[in-house]
Backbone as CSV, one residue per row, in Angstrom:
resi,resn,N_x,N_y,N_z,CA_x,CA_y,CA_z,C_x,C_y,C_z
1,MET,-61.265,31.686,175.292,-62.657,32.101,175.272,-63.100,32.325,173.825
2,LYS,-64.252,31.817,173.486,-64.793,31.940,172.136,-65.344,33.351,171.925
3,LYS,-64.978,33.931,170.797,-65.465,35.261,170.437,-66.901,35.149,169.916
4,THR,-67.781,36.012,170.405,-69.158,36.022,169.909,-69.342,37.196,168.960
5,THR,-70.281,37.045,168.078,-70.549,38.099,167.108,-72.062,38.254,166.951
6,ASN,-72.462,39.451,166.595,-73.869,39.728,166.380,-74.211,39.690,164.886
7,VAL,-73.264,39.284,164.050,-73.481,39.276,162.607,-74.218,38.004,162.200
8,ARG,-75.375,38.211,161.598,-76.194,37.094,161.117,-75.725,36.618,159.753
9,ARG,-75.422,37.585,158.868,-74.947,37.237,157.521,-74.198,38.418,156.932
10,GLU,-73.153,38.122,156.164,-72.389,39.157,155.472,-72.586,39.004,153.967
11,PHE,-72.497,40.132,153.268,-72.675,40.168,151.817,-71.520,40.955,151.212
12,TYR,-71.036,40.496,150.067,-69.953,41.183,149.362,-70.322,41.279,147.889
13,TYR,-70.070,42.473,147.317,-70.312,42.652,145.887,-69.535,43.872,145.402
14,ALA,-68.626,43.686,144.472,-67.929,44.772,143.764,-67.443,45.890,144.690
15,GLY,-66.759,45.538,145.756,-66.230,46.541,146.675,-67.174,46.924,147.795
16,TRP,-68.405,46.469,147.740,-69.378,46.703,148.801,-69.241,45.618,149.860
17,LYS,-69.474,45.982,151.118,-69.596,45.008,152.193,-70.831,45.392,153.000
18,ALA,-71.689,44.421,153.234,-72.873,44.650,154.059,-72.965,43.515,155.071
19,ALA,-73.471,43.842,156.252,-73.643,42.834,157.293,-74.998,43.053,157.960
20,LEU,-75.757,41.980,158.060,-77.042,42.010,158.744,-76.849,41.405,160.125
21,SER,-77.239,42.136,161.163,-77.080,41.650,162.530,-78.324,40.885,162.971
22,PHE,-78.176,40.153,164.072,-79.322,39.461,164.660,-80.329,40.460,165.229
23,ASP,-79.906,41.724,165.391,-80.789,42.797,165.857,-81.467,43.517,164.698
24,ASN,-81.328,42.976,163.482,-81.940,43.534,162.268,-81.393,44.904,161.900
25,GLU,-80.107,45.103,162.142,-79.410,46.292,161.665,-78.576,45.894,160.457
26,LEU,-78.659,46.698,159.412,-77.855,46.470,158.218,-76.742,47.505,158.217
27,THR,-75.499,47.037,158.224,-74.331,47.907,158.178,-73.714,47.771,156.799
28,VAL,-73.563,48.906,156.102,-73.030,48.899,154.743,-71.769,49.744,154.705
29,THR,-70.717,49.182,154.076,-69.434,49.875,153.991,-68.936,49.868,152.557
30,LYS,-68.435,51.029,152.136,-67.735,51.159,150.852,-66.907,52.432,150.908
31,LEU,-65.728,52.379,150.324,-64.835,53.545,150.239,-64.571,54.171,151.618
32,ARG,-64.283,53.331,152.615,-63.944,53.773,153.978,-65.098,54.504,154.670
33,GLU,-66.311,54.358,154.176,-67.483,54.981,154.792,-68.475,53.896,155.175
34,THR,-69.095,54.053,156.340,-70.055,53.067,156.837,-71.350,53.754,157.226
35,ARG,-72.457,53.090,156.893,-73.783,53.574,157.290,-74.567,52.405,157.873
36,VAL,-75.440,52.712,158.844,-76.223,51.680,159.518,-77.710,51.998,159.353
37,TYR,-78.490,50.962,159.020,-79.926,51.107,158.821,-80.660,50.127,159.730
38,ASP,-81.651,50.597,160.466,-82.504,49.740,161.293,-83.645,49.218,160.435
39,LEU,-83.845,47.903,160.460,-84.862,47.277,159.621,-85.893,46.556,160.479
40,ASP,-87.043,46.255,159.869,-88.034,45.398,160.511,-87.435,43.998,160.660
41,ILE,-88.039,43.182,161.489,-87.537,41.823,161.726,-87.447,41.058,160.406
42,VAL,-86.279,40.464,160.169,-86.009,39.744,158.925,-86.231,38.248,159.142
43,THR,-87.039,37.633,158.256,-87.316,36.200,158.358,-86.683,35.385,157.228
44,LYS,-86.303,36.057,156.126,-85.702,35.364,154.993,-84.703,36.289,154.312
45,ILE,-83.602,35.716,153.846,-82.523,36.496,153.232,-82.182,35.890,151.875
46,GLU,-82.119,36.745,150.847,-81.675,36.324,149.519,-80.666,37.341,149.010
47,HIS,-79.596,36.860,148.365,-78.587,37.752,147.786,-78.275,37.270,146.377
48,ASN,-78.392,38.182,145.410,-78.101,37.871,144.023,-77.400,39.065,143.386
49,LEU,-76.087,38.955,143.239,-75.259,40.009,142.659,-75.471,41.336,143.384
50,GLU,-75.972,42.352,142.691,-76.101,43.676,143.307,-77.360,43.846,144.157
51,TYR,-78.163,42.810,144.281,-79.409,42.888,145.056,-79.364,42.026,146.310
52,ILE,-79.937,42.550,147.395,-80.234,41.776,148.598,-81.724,41.958,148.848
53,PHE,-82.413,40.850,149.090,-83.830,40.893,149.416,-84.011,40.349,150.829
54,LEU,-84.625,41.153,151.702,-84.871,40.762,153.079,-86.374,40.725,153.310
55,THR,-86.907,39.539,153.549,-88.344,39.375,153.791,-88.618,39.554,155.280
56,HIS,-89.745,40.207,155.583,-90.105,40.520,156.969,-91.275,39.649,157.429
57,GLU,-91.624,39.740,158.706,-92.667,38.903,159.304,-94.008,38.986,158.580
58,ASP,-94.354,40.156,158.058,-95.634,40.337,157.366,-95.541,40.033,155.869
59,ASN,-94.403,39.437,155.453,-94.105,39.079,154.062,-93.841,40.284,153.162
60,SER,-93.772,41.484,153.729,-93.240,42.607,152.955,-91.736,42.346,152.821
61,PHE,-91.063,43.130,151.973,-89.622,42.922,151.858,-88.896,44.234,151.604
62,THR,-87.639,44.228,152.008,-86.739,45.341,151.735,-85.787,44.905,150.636
63,GLN,-85.662,45.758,149.616,-84.722,45.509,148.527,-83.547,46.454,148.689
64,ILE,-82.364,45.894,148.762,-81.143,46.694,148.832,-80.438,46.530,147.495
65,LYS,-80.065,47.649,146.871,-79.369,47.571,145.587,-78.091,48.380,145.654
66,PHE,-76.990,47.721,145.250,-75.696,48.379,145.127,-75.597,48.892,143.702
67,GLU,-75.775,50.197,143.531,-75.812,50.796,142.197,-74.416,51.226,141.740
68,GLU,-74.304,51.545,140.456,-73.075,52.123,139.921,-72.858,53.493,140.544
69,GLY,-71.619,53.953,140.553,-71.307,55.263,141.102,-71.347,55.271,142.627
70,ASP,-71.184,54.087,143.247,-71.133,53.966,144.712,-72.429,54.405,145.382
71,PHE,-73.543,54.186,144.714,-74.859,54.610,145.184,-75.604,53.413,145.760
72,LEU,-76.136,53.571,146.965,-76.898,52.530,147.652,-78.357,52.947,147.739
73,VAL,-79.270,51.997,147.480,-80.700,52.271,147.573,-81.360,51.168,148.406
74,LEU,-82.177,51.564,149.392,-82.978,50.632,150.182,-84.436,51.023,150.021
75,ASP,-85.237,50.122,149.453,-86.661,50.369,149.253,-87.466,49.255,149.903
76,LYS,-88.658,49.604,150.404,-89.550,48.627,151.018,-90.742,48.404,150.096
77,PHE,-91.152,47.110,149.979,-92.270,46.711,149.135,-93.236,45.875,149.954
78,ASP,-94.510,45.905,149.583,-95.493,45.069,150.289,-95.444,43.643,149.731
79,VAL,-96.284,42.788,150.268,-96.306,41.383,149.888,-96.623,41.193,148.402
80,GLU,-97.320,42.146,147.798,-97.666,42.092,146.374,-96.537,42.617,145.481
81,GLY,-95.484,43.163,146.096,-94.377,43.725,145.327,-94.568,45.184,144.969
82,GLU,-95.576,45.827,145.561,-95.826,47.244,145.312,-94.929,48.091,146.231
83,PHE,-94.357,49.137,145.674,-93.481,50.035,146.429,-94.240,50.666,147.592
84,ILE,-93.632,50.651,148.791,-94.216,51.276,149.975,-93.466,52.552,150.351
85,ASP,-92.121,52.424,150.448,-91.352,53.548,150.975,-89.880,53.383,150.627
86,SER,-89.196,54.508,150.548,-87.752,54.504,150.420,-87.166,54.573,151.825
87,ILE,-86.415,53.559,152.207,-85.814,53.514,153.534,-84.556,54.360,153.574
88,GLY,-83.825,54.367,152.473,-82.613,55.171,152.432,-81.934,55.094,151.092
89,SER,-81.122,56.094,150.832,-80.252,56.111,149.659,-79.055,56.983,150.018
90,HIS,-77.915,56.619,149.454,-76.703,57.347,149.808,-75.617,57.086,148.772
91,VAL,-74.851,58.120,148.448,-73.671,57.969,147.604,-72.468,57.879,148.534
92,PHE,-71.788,56.757,148.502,-70.628,56.547,149.366,-69.398,57.240,148.803
93,GLY,-68.546,57.700,149.705,-67.289,58.320,149.317,-67.333,59.825,149.240
94,GLU,-68.499,60.425,149.144,-68.580,61.888,149.043,-68.195,62.562,150.351
95,GLU,-68.562,61.969,151.495,-68.288,62.583,152.798,-66.871,62.305,153.284
96,VAL,-66.243,61.256,152.761,-64.895,60.888,153.196,-63.861,61.828,152.585
97,GLY,-64.022,62.155,151.308,-63.097,63.049,150.625,-61.776,62.368,150.326
98,ASP,-60.884,63.093,149.710,-59.566,62.553,149.372,-58.641,62.692,150.557
99,GLU,-57.949,61.599,150.862,-57.002,61.621,151.986,-55.620,61.340,151.497
């Protein structure tokens, strides 16, 4: 039997792993910690080093940036490139602690 997956695309950068599902969920993992973000419907995907750009149906876009210090930032911009909202930000590894 063939295994099915809901992963639309995976991204890798400097220890980061992100996966965009067909349900428009972005799962980000680093340092044994995972976070999930629900996004608007994605129509276009671009990945360039520490940036992922996800374009939505209304041509707005979400910018995901893998920052130094294990810091993740998700911001939403309108079609003109003007900032709309911060979707999320998080420092990975702080909640996991030393094991």
